[in-house]
Tab-separated table of C-alpha atoms in Angstrom:
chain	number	residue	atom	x	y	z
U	139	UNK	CA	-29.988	-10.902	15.532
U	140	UNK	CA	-28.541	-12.100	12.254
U	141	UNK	CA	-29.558	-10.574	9.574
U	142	UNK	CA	-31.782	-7.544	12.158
U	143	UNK	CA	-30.969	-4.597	10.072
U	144	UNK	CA	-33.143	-5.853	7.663
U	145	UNK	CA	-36.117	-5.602	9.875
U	146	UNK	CA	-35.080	-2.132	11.829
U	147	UNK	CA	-37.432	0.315	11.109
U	148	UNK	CA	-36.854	4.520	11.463
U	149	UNK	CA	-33.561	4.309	12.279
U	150	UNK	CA	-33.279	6.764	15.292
U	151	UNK	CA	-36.663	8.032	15.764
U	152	UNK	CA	-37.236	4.835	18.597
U	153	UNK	CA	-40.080	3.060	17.211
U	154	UNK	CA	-40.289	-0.901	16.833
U	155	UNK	CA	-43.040	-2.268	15.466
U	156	UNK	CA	-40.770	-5.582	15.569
U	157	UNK	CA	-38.961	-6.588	18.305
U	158	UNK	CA	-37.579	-10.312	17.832
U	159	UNK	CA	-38.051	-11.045	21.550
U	160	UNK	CA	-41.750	-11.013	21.453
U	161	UNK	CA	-41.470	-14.048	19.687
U	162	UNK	CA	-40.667	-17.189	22.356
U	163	UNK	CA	-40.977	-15.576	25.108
U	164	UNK	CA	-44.360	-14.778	27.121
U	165	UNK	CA	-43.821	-12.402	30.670
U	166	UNK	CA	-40.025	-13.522	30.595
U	167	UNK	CA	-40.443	-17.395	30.128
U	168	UNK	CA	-39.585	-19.396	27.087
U	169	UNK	CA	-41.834	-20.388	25.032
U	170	UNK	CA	-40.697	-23.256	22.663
U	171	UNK	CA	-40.489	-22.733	19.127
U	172	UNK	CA	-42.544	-25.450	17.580
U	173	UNK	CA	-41.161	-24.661	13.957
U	174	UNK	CA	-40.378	-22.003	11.845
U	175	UNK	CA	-38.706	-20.201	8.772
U	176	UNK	CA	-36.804	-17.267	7.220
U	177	UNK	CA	-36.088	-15.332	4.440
U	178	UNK	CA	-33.428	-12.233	3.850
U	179	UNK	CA	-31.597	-11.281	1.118
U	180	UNK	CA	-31.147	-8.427	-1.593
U	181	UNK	CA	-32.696	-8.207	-4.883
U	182	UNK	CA	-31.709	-5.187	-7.136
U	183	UNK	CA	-32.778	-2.292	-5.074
U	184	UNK	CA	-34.942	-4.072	-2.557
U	185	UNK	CA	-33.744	-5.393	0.795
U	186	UNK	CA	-36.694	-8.276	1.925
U	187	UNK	CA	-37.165	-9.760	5.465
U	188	UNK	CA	-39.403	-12.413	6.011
U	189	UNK	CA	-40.623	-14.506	9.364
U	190	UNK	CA	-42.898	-17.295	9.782
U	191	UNK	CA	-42.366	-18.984	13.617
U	192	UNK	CA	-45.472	-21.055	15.121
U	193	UNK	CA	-44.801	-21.343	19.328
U	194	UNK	CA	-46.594	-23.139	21.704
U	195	UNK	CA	-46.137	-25.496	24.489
U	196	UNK	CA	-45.748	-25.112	28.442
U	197	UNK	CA	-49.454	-24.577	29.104
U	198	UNK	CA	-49.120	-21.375	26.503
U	199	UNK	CA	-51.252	-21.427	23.557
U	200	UNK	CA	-49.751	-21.890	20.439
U	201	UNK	CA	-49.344	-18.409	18.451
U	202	UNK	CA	-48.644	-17.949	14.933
U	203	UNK	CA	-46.033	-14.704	13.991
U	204	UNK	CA	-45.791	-13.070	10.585
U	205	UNK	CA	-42.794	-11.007	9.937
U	206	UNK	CA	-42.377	-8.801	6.573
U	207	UNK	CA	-40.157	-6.251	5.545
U	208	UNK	CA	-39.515	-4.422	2.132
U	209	UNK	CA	-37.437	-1.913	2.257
U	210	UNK	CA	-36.735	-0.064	-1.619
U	211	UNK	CA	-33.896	2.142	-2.699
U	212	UNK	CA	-35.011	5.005	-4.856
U	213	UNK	CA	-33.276	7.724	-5.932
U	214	UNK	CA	-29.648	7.968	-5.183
U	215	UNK	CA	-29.520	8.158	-1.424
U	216	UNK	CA	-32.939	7.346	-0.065
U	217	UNK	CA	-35.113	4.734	0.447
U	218	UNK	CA	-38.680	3.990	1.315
U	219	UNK	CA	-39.866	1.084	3.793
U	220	UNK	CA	-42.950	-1.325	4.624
U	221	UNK	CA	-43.270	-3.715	7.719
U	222	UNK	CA	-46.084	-5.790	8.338
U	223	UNK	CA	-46.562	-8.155	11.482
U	224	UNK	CA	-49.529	-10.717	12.385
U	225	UNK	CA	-49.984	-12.463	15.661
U	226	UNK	CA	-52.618	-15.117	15.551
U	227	UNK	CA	-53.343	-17.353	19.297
U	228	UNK	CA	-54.731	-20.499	18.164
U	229	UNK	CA	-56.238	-21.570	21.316
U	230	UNK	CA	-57.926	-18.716	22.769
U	231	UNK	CA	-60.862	-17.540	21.161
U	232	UNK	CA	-61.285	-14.279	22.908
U	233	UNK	CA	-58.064	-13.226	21.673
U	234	UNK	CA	-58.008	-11.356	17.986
U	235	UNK	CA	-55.526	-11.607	15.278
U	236	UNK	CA	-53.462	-8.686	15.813
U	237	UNK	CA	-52.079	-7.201	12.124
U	238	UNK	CA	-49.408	-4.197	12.283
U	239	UNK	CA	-48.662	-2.249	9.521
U	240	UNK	CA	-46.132	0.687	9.134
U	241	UNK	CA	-44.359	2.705	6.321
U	242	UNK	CA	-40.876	4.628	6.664
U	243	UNK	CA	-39.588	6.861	4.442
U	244	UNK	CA	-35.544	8.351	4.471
U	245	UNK	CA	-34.658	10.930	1.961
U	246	UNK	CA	-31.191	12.217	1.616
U	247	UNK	CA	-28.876	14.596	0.117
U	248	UNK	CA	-25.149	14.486	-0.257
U	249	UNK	CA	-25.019	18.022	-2.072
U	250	UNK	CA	-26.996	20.523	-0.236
U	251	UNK	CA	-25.479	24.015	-0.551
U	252	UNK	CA	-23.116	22.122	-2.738
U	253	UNK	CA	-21.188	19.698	-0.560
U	254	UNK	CA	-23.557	19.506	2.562
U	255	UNK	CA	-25.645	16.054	3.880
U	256	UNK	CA	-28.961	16.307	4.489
U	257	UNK	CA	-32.000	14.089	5.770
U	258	UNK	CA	-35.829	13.633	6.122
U	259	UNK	CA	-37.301	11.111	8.156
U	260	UNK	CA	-40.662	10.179	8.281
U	261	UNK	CA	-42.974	7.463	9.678
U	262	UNK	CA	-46.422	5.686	10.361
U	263	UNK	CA	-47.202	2.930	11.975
U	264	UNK	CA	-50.960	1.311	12.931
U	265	UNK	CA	-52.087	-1.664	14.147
U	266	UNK	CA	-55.637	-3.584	14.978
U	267	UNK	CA	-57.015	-4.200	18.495
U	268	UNK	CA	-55.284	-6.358	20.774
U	269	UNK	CA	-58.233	-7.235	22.642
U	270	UNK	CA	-61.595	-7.799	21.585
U	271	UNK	CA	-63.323	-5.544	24.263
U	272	UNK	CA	-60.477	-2.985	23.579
U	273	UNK	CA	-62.096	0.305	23.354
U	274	UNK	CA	-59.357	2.383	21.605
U	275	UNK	CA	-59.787	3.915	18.578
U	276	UNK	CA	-57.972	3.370	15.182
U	277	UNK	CA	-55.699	7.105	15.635
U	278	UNK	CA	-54.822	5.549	19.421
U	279	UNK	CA	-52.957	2.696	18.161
U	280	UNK	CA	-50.916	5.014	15.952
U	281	UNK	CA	-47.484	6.345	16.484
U	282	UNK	CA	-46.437	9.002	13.635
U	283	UNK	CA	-43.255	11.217	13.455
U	284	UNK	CA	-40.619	13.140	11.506
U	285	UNK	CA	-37.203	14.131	11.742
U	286	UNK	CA	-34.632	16.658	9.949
U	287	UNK	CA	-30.620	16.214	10.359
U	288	UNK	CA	-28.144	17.823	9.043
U	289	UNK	CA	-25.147	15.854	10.273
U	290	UNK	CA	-22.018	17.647	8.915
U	291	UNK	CA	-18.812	19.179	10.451
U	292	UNK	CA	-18.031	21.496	12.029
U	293	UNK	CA	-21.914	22.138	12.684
U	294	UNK	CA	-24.308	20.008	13.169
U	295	UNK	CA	-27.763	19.129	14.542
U	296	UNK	CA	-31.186	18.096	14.108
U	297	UNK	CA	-35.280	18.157	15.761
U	298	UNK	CA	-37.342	15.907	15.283
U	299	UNK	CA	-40.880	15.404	16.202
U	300	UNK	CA	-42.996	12.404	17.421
U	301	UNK	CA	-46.647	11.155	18.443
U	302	UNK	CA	-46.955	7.674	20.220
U	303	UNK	CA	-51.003	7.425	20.601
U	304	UNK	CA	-51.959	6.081	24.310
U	305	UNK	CA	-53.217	2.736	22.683
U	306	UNK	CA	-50.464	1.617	20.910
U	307	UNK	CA	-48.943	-1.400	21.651
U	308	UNK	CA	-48.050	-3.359	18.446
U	309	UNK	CA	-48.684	-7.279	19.646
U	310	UNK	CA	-45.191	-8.441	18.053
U	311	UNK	CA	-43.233	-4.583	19.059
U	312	UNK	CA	-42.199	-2.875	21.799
U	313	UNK	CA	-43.502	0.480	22.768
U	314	UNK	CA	-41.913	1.333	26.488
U	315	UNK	CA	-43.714	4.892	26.641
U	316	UNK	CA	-47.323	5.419	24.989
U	317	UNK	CA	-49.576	8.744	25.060
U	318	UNK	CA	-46.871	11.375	24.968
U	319	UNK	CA	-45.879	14.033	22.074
U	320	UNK	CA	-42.274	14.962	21.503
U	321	UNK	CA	-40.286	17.806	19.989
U	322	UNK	CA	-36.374	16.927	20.740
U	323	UNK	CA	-33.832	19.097	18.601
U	324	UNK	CA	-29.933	19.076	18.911
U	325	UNK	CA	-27.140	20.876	17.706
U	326	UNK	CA	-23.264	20.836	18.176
U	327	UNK	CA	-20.380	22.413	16.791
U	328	UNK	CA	-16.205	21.044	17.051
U	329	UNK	CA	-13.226	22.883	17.162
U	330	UNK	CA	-9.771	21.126	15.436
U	331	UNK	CA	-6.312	22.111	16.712
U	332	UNK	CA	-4.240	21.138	13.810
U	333	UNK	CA	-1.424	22.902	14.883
U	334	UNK	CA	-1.524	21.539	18.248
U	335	UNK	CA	0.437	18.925	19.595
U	336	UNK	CA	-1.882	18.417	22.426
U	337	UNK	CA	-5.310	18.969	21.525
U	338	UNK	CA	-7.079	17.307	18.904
U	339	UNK	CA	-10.441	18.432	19.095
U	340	UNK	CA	-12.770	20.412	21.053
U	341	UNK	CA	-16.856	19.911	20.944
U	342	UNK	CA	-19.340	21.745	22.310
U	343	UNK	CA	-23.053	20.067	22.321
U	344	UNK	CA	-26.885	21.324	23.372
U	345	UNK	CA	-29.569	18.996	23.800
U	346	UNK	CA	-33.179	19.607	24.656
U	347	UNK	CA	-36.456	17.307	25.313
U	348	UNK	CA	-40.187	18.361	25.693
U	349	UNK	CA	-42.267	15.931	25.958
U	350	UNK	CA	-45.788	16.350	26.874
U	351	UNK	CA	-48.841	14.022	27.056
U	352	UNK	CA	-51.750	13.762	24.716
U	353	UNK	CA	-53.624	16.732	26.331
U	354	UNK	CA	-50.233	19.249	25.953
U	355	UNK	CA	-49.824	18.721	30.206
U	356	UNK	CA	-45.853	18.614	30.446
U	357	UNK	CA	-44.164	15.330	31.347
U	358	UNK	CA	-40.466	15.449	30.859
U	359	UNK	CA	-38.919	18.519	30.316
U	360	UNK	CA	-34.672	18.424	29.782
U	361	UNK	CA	-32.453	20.481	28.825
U	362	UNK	CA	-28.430	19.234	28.904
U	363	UNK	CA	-25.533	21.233	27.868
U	364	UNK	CA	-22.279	19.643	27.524
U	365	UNK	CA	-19.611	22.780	27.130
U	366	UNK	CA	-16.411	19.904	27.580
U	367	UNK	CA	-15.830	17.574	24.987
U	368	UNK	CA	-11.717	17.229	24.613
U	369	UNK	CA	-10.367	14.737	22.479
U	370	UNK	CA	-6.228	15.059	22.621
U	371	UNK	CA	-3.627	13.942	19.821
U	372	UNK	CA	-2.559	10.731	22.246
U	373	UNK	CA	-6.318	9.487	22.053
U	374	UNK	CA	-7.597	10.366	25.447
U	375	UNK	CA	-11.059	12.057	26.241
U	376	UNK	CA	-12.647	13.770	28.631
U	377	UNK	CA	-16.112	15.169	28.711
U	378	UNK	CA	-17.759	17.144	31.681
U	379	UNK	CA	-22.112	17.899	31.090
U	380	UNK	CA	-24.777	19.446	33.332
U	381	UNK	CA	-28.267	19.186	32.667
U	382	UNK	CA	-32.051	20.383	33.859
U	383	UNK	CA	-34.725	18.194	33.842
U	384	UNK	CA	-38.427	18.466	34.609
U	385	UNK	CA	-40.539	14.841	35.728
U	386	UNK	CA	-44.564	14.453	36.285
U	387	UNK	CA	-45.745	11.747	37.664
U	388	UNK	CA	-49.426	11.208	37.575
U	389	UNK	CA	-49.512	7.915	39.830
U	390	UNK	CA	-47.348	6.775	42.297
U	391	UNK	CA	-44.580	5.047	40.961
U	392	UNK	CA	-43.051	1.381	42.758
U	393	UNK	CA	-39.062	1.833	42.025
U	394	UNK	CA	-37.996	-1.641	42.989
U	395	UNK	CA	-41.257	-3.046	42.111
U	396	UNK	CA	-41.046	-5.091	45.150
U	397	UNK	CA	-43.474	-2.398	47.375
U	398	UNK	CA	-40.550	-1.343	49.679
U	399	UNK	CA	-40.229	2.631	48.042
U	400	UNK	CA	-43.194	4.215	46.689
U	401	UNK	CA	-42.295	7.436	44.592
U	402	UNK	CA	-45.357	9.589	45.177
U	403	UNK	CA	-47.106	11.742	42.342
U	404	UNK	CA	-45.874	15.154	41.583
U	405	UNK	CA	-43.530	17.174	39.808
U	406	UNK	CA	-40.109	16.756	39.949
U	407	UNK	CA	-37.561	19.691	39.205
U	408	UNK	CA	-33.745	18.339	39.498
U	409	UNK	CA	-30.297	19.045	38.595
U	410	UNK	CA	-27.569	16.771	37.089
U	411	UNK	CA	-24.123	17.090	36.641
U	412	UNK	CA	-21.778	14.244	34.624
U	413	UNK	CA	-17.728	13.652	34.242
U	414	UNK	CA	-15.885	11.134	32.281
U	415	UNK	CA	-12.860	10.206	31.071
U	416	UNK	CA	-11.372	7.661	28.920
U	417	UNK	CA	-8.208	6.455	27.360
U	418	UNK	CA	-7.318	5.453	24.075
U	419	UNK	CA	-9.075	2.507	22.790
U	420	UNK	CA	-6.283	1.473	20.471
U	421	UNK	CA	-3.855	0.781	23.532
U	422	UNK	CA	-3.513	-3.179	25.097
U	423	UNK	CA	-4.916	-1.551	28.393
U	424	UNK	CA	-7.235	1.356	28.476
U	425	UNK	CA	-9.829	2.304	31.092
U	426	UNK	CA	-12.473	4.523	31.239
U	427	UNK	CA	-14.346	6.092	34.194
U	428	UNK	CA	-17.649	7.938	34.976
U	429	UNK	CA	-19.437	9.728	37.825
U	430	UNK	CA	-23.006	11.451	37.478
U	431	UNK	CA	-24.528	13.038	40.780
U	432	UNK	CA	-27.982	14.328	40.069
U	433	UNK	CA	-31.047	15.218	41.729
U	434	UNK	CA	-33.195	12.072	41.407
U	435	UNK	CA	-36.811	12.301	42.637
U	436	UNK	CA	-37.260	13.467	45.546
U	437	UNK	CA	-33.682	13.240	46.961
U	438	UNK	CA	-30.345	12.530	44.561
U	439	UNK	CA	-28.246	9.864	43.225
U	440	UNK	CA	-24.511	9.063	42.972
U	441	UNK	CA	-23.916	6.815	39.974
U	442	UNK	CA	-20.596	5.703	39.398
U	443	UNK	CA	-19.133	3.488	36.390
U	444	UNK	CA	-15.671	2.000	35.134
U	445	UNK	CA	-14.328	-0.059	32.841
U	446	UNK	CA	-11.322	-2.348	31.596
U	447	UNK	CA	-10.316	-3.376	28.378
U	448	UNK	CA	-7.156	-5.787	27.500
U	449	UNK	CA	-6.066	-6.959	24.534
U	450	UNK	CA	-2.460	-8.644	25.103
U	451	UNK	CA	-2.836	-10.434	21.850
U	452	UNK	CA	-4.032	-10.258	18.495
U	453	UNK	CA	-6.919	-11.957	18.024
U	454	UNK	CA	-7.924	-11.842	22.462
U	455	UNK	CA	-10.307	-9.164	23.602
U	456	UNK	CA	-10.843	-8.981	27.458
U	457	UNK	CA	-13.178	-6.287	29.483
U	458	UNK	CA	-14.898	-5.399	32.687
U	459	UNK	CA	-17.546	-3.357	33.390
U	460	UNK	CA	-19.014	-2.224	36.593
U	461	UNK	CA	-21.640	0.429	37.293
U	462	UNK	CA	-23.097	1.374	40.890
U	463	UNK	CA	-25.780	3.611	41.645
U	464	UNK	CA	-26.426	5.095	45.329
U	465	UNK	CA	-29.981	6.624	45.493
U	466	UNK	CA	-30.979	8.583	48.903
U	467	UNK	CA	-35.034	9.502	48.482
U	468	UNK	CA	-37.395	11.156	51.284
U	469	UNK	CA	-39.019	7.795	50.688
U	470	UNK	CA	-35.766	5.439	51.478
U	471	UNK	CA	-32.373	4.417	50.348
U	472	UNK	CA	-30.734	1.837	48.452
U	473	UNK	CA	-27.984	0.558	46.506
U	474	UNK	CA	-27.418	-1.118	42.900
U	475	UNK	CA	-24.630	-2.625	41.079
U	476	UNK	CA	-23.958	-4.210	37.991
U	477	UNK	CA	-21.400	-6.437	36.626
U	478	UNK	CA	-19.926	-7.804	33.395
U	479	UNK	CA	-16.940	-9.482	32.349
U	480	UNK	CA	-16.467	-10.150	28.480
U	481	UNK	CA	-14.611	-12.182	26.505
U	482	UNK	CA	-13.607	-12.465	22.832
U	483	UNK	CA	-11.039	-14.767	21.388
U	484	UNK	CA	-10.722	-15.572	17.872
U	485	UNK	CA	-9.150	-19.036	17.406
U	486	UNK	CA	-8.239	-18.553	13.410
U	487	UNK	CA	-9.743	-16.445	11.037
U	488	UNK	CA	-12.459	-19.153	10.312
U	489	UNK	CA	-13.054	-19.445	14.379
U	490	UNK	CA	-14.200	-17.577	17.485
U	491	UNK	CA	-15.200	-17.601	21.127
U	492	UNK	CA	-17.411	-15.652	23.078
U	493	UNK	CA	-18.075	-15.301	26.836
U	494	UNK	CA	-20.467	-13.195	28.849
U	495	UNK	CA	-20.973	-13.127	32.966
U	496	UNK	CA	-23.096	-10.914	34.453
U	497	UNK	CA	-24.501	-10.220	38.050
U	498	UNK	CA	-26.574	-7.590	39.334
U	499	UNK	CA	-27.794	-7.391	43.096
U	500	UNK	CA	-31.180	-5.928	42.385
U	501	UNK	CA	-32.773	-9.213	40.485
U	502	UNK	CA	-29.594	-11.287	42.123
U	503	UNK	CA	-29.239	-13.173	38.990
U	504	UNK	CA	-26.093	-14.647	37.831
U	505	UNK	CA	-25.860	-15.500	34.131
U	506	UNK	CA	-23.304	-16.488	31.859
U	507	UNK	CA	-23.337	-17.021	28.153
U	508	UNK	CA	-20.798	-19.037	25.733
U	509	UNK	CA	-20.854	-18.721	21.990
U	510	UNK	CA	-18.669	-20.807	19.672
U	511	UNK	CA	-18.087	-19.982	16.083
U	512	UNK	CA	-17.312	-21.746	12.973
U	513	UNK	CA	-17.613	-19.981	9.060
U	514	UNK	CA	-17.696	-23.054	7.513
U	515	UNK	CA	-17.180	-21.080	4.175
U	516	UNK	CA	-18.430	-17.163	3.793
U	517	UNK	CA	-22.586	-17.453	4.364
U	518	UNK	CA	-22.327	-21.073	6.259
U	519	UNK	CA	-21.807	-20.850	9.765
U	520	UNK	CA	-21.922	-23.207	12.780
U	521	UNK	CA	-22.760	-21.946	16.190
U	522	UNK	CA	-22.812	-23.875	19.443
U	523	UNK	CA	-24.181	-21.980	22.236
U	524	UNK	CA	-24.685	-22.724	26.010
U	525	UNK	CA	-26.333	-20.742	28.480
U	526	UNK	CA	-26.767	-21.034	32.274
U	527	UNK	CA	-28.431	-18.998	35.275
U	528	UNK	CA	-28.377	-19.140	38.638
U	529	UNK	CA	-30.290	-16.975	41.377
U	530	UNK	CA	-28.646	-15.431	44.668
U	531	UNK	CA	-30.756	-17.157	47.670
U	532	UNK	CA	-29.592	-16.533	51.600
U	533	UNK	CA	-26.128	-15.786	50.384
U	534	UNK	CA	-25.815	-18.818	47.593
U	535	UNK	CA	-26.270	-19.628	44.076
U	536	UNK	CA	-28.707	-21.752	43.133
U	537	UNK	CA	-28.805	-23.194	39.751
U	538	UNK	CA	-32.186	-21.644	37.583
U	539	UNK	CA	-31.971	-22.956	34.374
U	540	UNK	CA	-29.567	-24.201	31.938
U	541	UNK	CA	-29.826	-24.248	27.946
U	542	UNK	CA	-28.101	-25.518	25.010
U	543	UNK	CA	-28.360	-24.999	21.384
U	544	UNK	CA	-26.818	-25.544	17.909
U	545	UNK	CA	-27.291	-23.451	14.854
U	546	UNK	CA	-26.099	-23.850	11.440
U	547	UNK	CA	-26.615	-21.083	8.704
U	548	UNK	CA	-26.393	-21.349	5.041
U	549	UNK	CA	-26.775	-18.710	2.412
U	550	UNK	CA	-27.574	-19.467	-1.113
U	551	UNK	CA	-27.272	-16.644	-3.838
U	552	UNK	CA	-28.506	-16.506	-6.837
């Protein structure tokens, strides 16, 4: 992730036609990374990203990734953008080299109607087949899309549009949803109480989806209002929404993916409603809490999520997260729950440590990540990093797989 915001692409319109994980991993398992290099840095007004990673090994065939980025400032607050990305499988000759190619543009304003922001956001992104029998055609494997904001206060808002073509699937992206068109716009407005000694602010905020599939036939359809949005003078919030939302499902759908609950086809017409509040995050101790019961296929769900945060010293960040949902369907019940514990210590300005665990009871893994961190001087670093997994089997933890690496960064300007 060093270095990513190089590489991201359309900031908020939620295409990647680069997602780093593609790379090394094939249907969850690691590939090794045979070799590889990189390139970032700034020159005058041009930010530059470049990959070149050849994988193979554990009966996968070797692949060869491209990764480049130019992204150019023009103007005084805008900036236009290229990406380009080729995947090449050595060892399989019924598999094409897949080329993706995609151009972003971001045009801003700090002075409309004199002292107002304003942007324009626009994007295109193709790419070749992924197969060689593929029979899409060359507008299918396109996703294309705009966006206006005008993000200012007290008002402010935005719509945007978007086109994901059913056959696009960039071979070193991520696309979770193909074949749909959206129109999403948004607007909110916040009250200040600057004579108040308890209330600091007040915000009241509309949102609204329509999505539809390539032949217009509606798909998700949401509208959510959220009329409480209190922020008081001590640093405490509390937020209350409701929202109405509209599902089709054209083929059945497996929720647990393990055959046990089959969500039929149909349309799906549900209310939601949402509270949660939060202390201050500046305090040693502050918690925050949320419940959402909504109408969730065809029967409801009760999801309910907290969270801790200490900080009893300087320099030592602690937290704890835990989210449960309860889901009652026509079609069965279950239960989910999530946890996380976090840990952040920085040794001396020049050190830190970082520690992950997490458990969830629907894959019943049990992971847990440690990161040490050394800035040698500013742009060398030294990271040691350790990584183990186990899986939940009759009621015990069996170890999956453990991992160990060591990193060291260096960044030369000139």
């Amino acid at each position: 992730l060093e270095g990513s915001s190089v590489f991201s692409f359309a900031e908020a319109s939620g295409v990647t036609p680069f997602f780093s994980r593609r790379i090394g991993l094939v249907g969850g398992e690691a590939v090794p990374i045979q070799a590889g290099a990189r390139a970032i840095g700034r020159a005058g007004n041009s930010n530059i990203g470049f990959y070149q990673i050849r994988t193979g090994g554990n009966n996968v065939n070797t692949e060869d990734f491209t990764v480049a980025r130019l992204k150019q400032n023009i103007w005084s607050e805008s900036t236009i953008g290229f990406v380009y990305t080729r995947r090449a499988t050595l060892d399989a000759s019924e598999v094409p080299v897949r080329q993706t190619v995609g151009v972003d543009f971001d045009a801003g304003t700090s002075t409309f109607l004199g002292d107002k922001n304003l942007q324009f956001q626009a994007f295109f992104v193709w790419h070749d087949k992924n197969r060689i029998d593929e029979e899409t055609s060359d507008w299918n494997r396109t996703a294309r899309g705009i966006r206006l904001s005008y993000p200012n206060f007290p008002f402010s808002g935005h719509v945007s549009y978007r086109e994901l073509g059913e056959g696009f699937r960039p071979a070193v992206g991520i696309a979770p949803r193909v074949g749909f068109r959206r129109l999403q716009p948004s607007a909110d407005y916040t009250f200040l109480f600057p004579n108040s000694g308890l209330l600091r602010s007040y915000q009241i905020d509309v949102r609204y989806e329509h999505l539809v599939n390539m032949d217009f036939e509606p798909e998700t359809i949401e509208l959510r209002v959220s009329p409480i949005d209190i922020e008081f003078e001590s640093g405490e919030e509390f937020s209350a929404s409701v929202s109405r939302n509209y599902e089709g499902l054209d083929r059945p759908f497996d929720i647990l993916r393990d055959g046990s609950i089959i969500i039929p086809a149909g349309d799906y017409n549900n209310w939601a409603f949402s509270v949660e509040a939060e202390t201050a995050s500046f305090r040693r101790v502050s918690v925050s809490a949320e419940f959402d019961r909504e109408g969730f296929w065809s029967g409801y769900r009760n999801q309910y999520s907290s969270s801790l945060d200490l900080r009893p010293y300087p320099g030592i960040n602690l937290s704890a997260d835990w989210s449960r949902s309860d889901v009652n369907l026509e079609e069965g019940e279950f239960t989910t729950d999530l946890f996380r514990f976090n840990t952040n210590v920085d040794l001396t300005p020049w050190t830190s440590f970082t520690s992950i665990l997490q458990y969830d009871t629907v894959s019943d893994l049990l992971g847990l990540f440690n990161r040490f961190r050394w800035i040698i001087q500013p742009g060398a670093d030294l990271y040691l990093v350790h990584t183990w997994n186990w899986i939940q089997v009759d009621n015990r933890f069996s170890p999956l797989e453990t991992q160990g690496s060591v990193k060291v960064s260096y960044t030369y300007r000139f």
